[in-house]
Coordinates of C-alpha atoms in Angstrom, one line a residue:
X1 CA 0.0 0.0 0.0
X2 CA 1.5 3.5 -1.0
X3 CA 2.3 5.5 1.8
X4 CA 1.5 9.2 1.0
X5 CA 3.8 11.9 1.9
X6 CA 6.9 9.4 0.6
X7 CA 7.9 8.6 -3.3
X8 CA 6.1 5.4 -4.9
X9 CA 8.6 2.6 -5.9
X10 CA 8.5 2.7 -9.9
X11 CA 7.7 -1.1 -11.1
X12 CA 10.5 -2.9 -13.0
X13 CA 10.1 -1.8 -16.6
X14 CA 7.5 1.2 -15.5
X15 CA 7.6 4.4 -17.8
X16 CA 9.2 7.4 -15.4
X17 CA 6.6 8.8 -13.3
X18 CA 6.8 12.7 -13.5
X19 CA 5.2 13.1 -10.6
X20 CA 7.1 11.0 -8.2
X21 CA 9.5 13.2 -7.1
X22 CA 6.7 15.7 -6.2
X23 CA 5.2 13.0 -3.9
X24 CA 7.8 13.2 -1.7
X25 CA 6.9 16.8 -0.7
X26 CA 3.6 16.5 0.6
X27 CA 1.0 13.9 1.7
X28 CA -1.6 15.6 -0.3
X29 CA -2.8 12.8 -3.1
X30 CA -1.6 14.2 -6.1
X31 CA -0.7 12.7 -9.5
X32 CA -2.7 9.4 -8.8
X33 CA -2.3 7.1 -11.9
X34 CA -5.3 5.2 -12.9
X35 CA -6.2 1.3 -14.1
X36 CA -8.4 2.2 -17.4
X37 CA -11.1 4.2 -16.3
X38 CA -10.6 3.5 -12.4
X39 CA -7.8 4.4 -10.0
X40 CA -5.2 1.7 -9.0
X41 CA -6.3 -0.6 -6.4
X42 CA -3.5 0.6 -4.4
X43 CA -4.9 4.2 -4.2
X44 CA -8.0 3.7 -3.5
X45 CA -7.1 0.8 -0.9
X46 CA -4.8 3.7 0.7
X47 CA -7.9 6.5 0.6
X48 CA -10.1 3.8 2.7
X49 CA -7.2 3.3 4.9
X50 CA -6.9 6.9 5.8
X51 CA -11.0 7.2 5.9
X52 CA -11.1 5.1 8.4
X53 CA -8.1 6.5 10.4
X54 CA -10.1 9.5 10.5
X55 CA -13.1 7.5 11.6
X56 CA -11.0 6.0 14.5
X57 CA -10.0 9.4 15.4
X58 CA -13.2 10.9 16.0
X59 CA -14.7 8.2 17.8
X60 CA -12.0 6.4 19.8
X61 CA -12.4 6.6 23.9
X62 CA -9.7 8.7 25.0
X63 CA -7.5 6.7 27.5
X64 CA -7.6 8.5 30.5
X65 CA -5.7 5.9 32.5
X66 CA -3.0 5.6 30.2
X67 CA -2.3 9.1 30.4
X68 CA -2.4 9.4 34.2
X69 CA 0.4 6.5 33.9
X70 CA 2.4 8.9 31.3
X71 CA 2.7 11.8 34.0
X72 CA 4.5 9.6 36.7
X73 CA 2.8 10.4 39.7
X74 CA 2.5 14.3 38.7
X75 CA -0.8 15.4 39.6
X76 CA -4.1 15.7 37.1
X77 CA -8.0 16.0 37.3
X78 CA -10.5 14.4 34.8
X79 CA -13.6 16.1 34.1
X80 CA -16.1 15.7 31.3
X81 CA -18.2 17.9 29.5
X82 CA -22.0 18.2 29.9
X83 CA -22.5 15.5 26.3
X84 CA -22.7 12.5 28.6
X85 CA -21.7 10.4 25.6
X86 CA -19.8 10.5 21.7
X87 CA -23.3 10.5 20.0
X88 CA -24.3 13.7 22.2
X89 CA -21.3 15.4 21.6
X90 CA -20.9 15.2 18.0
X91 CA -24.5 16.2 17.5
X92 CA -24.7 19.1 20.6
X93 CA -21.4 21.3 19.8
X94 CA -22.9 23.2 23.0
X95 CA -22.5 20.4 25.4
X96 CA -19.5 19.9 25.1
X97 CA -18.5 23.6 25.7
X98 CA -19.9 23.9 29.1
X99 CA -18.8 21.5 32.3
X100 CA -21.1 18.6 34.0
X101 CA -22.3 19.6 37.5
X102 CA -19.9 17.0 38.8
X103 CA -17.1 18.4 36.9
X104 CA -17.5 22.4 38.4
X105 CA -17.9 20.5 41.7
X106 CA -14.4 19.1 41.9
X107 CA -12.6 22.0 40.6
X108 CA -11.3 24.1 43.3
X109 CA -10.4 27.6 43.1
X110 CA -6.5 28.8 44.0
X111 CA -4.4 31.5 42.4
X112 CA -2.9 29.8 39.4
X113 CA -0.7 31.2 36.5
X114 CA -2.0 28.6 34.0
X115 CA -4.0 26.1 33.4
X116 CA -3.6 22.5 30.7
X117 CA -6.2 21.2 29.1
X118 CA -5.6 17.8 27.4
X119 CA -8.7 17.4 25.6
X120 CA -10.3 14.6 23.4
X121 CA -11.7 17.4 20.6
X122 CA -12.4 15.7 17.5
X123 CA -9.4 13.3 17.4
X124 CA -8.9 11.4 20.9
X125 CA -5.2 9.5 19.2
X126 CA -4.0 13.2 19.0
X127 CA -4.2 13.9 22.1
X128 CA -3.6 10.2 23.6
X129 CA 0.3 11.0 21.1
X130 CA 1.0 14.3 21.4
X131 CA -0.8 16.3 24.7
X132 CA 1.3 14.8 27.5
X133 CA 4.6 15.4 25.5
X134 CA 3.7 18.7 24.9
X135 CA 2.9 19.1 28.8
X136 CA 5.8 17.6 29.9
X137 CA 8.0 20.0 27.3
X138 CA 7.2 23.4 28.8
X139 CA 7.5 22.6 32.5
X140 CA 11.0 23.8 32.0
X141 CA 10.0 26.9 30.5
X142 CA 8.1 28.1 32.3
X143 CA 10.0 28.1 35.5
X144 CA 8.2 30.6 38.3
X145 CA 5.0 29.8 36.8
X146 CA 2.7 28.5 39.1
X147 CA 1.2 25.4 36.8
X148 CA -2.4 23.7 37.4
X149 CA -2.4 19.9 37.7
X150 CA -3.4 19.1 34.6
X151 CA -7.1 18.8 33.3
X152 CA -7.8 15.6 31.3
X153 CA -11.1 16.5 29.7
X154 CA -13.6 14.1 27.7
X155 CA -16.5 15.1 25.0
X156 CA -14.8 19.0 25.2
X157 CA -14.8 21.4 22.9
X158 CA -12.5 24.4 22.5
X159 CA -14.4 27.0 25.0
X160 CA -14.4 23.8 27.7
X161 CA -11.1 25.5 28.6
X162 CA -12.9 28.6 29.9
X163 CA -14.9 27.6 32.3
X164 CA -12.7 24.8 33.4
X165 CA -9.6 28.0 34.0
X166 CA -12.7 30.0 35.6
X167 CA -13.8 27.5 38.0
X168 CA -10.0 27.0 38.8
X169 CA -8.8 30.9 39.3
X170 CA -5.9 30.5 36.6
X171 CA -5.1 33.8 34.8
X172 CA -5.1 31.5 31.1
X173 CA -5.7 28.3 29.8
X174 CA -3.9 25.8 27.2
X175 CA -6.5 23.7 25.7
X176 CA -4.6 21.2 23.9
X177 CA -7.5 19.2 21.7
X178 CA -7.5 17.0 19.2
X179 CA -8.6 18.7 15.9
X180 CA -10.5 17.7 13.2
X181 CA -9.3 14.3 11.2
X182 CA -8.2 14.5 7.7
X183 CA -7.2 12.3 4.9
X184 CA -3.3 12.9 5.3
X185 CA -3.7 13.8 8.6
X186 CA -5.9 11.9 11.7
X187 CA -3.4 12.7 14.9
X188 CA -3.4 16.5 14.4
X189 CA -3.2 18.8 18.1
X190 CA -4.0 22.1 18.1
X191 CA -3.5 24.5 20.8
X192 CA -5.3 27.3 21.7
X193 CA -3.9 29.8 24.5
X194 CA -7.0 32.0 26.1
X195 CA -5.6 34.8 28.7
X196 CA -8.4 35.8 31.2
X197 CA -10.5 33.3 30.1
X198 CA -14.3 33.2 30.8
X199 CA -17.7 31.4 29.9
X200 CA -19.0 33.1 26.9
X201 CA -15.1 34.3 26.1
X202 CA -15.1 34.7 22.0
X203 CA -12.9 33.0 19.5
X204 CA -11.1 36.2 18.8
X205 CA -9.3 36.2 21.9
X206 CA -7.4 33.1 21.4
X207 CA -4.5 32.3 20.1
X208 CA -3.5 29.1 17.8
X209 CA -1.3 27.1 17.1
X210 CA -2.4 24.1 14.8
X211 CA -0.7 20.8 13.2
X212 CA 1.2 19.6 16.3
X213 CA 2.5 15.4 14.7
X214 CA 4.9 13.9 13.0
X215 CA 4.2 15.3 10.1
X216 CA 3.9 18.6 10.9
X217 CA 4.7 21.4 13.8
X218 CA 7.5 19.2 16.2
X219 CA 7.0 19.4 19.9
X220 CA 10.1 21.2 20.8
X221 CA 8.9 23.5 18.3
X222 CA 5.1 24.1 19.5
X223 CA 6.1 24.3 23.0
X224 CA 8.9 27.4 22.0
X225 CA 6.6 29.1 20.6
X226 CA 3.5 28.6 23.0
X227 CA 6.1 29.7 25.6
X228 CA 6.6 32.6 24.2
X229 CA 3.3 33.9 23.4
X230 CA 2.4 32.7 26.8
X231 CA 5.3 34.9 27.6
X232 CA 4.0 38.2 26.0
X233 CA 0.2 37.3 26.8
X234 CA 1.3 38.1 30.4
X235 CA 3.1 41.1 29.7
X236 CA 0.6 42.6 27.5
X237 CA -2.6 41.3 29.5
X238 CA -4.2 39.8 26.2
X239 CA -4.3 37.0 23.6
X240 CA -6.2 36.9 20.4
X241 CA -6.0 39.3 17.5
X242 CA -4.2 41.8 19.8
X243 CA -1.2 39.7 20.4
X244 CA 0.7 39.0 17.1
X245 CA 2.9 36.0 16.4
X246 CA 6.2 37.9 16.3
X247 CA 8.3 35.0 17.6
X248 CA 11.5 34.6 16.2
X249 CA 12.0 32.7 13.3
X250 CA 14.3 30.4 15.2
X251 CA 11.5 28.9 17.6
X252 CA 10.0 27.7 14.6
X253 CA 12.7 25.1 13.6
X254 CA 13.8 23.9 10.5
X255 CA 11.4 21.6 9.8
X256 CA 7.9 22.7 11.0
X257 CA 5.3 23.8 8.8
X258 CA 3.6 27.1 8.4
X259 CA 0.8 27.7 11.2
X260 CA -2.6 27.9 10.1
X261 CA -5.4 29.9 11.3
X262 CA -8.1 27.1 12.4
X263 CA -12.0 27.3 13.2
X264 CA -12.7 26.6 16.6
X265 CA -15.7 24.0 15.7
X266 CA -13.6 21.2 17.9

C-alpha cells in the first residue's frame, strides 16, 4: 500500500513517473495514476485506509488511565463535559463547551498562572500522542510559573477550557484538543492559549497554534513558541487578534510547517 507523503517505488520496466519526485513533498494525493477508467487498487485501498483512520479518530475513547500513567505520579483532574456520551457530543457542539455539574464541583479555586487542558476534541489518538509530551515539554520553560495539575477532559470542545480556568482561578488556559481528522492527517493537536478566560469568552481572543504530529509542527517547536506567546500574553494582558505571532523565526525550527489559522468547531 502507497504511503502518501513518501515517493512510490516505480515497477521494473514502468515508464518514469513525472510526478514521483513531487510525492515526496507533501502527503496531499496528487498525480494518482489510474487502471483504465478506475484508480489503481492501491490508491484507492490507501484512501479507505486513511478514511477510516479519521473515523478512528473521532470516535475512539480517549485513554484517560494511560495518560495518568504517562505523567508519573504528577498530579491531574478528569472532568467531562456536559455531552454524557460521543453520539451527544458530536451532534450538541454546546455540550460539550460547558462542564457537567460533577465536573465544576471538583474543581477548586487557587491563584494559578495557567491552566492544561488535554482534551479529546475531535481526534482522541491526537491527544492520547502528542498532549502529554507537549505538557511535559514546557514545565522547564516556564519556571516561576505556578502550573495547574493538569485537566484531562472528555467530550470537550475548544471553550471547555474557559470555564474549566474560571472555576480554577488560573489567569489562562492551554487547551490542547485533538482537531478535526483529515485524509493525510488523523493525529493533528491544536492549541489554543485563552488569557483571562471566561464562559461566553469569544474565539477572537485566542490564540492558535495548529498541526502539532509527526508530520507537521515538532513538539520542541510548538512548546517554543506557545512559551513565548504565553510569555507576552502576560506582559501585554491579552491573547487573540491583539497579540501578534512575532516569535522569532528560530523557535519555529527547521522543519515545521507554516501555522494555520483554524476554526474553533472542535
Amino acid at each position: 500500500m502507497t504511503e502518501y507523503g513518501k515517493p512510490q517505488k516505480t515497477q521494473p520496466g514502468a515508464a518514469a513517473d513525472a510526478w514521483q519526485p513531487l510525492r515526496g513533498l507533501t502527503r496531499a494525493r496528487i498525480g494518482l495514476g489510474r487502471s483504465g477508467n478506475a484508480q489503481r487498487t492501491t490508491d484507492v485501498l490507501a484512501f479507505q485506509a486513511a478514511h477510516a483512520q479519521a473515523r478512528d479518530a473521532v470516535h475512539a475513547p480517549l485513554n484517560v488511565q494511560a495518560m495518568e500513567q504517562q505523567l508519573r505520579g504528577a498530579p491531574c483532574l478528569h472532568v467531562q463535559s456536559r455531552a454524557a456520551d460521543r453520539a451527544t457530543y458530536l451532534r450538541r457542539p454546546d455540550l460539550g463547551r460547558r462542564l457537567s455539574e460533577n465536573s465544576l464541583h471538583m474543581l477548586r479555586k487557587e491563584a494559578w498562572d495557567v491552566v492544561f487542558v488535554a482534551a479529546d476534541g475531535l481526534s482522541s489518538i491526537a491527544t492520547q500522542t502528542n498532549a502529554i509530551p507537549v505538557f511535559q515539554a514546557m514545565q522547564p520553560l516556564l519556571q516561576g510559573w505556578r502550573i495547574a495539575p493538569l485537566v484531562i477532559a472528555t467530550q470537550s470542545r475548544v471553550a471547555l477550557g474557559d470555564e474549566i480556568a474560571q472555576a480554577m482561578g488560573a489567569s489562562m488556559v492551554v487547551m490542547m484538543i485533538g482537531e478535526r481528522p483529515g485524509l493525510s492527517v488523523a493525529d493533528s493537536l491544536g492549541i489554543y492559549l485563552t488569557y483571562a478566560p471566561y464562559v461566553g469568552c469569544p474565539d477572537s481572543s485566542r490564540n492558535c497554534l495548529s498541526n502539532i504530529h509527526a508530520h507537521g509542527m515538532t513538539i520542541p517547536a510548538g512548546a517554543s513558541k506557545l512559551a513565548w506567546l504565553m510569555q507576552e500574553a502576560r506582559r501585554l494582558g491579552l491573547t487573540g487578534v491583539g497579540l501578534k505571532d512575532a516569535a522569532p523565526d528560530q523557535l519555529a525550527g527547521s522543519n515545521t510547517l507554516s501555522l494555520h489559522d483554524k476554526d474553533t468547531d472542535a
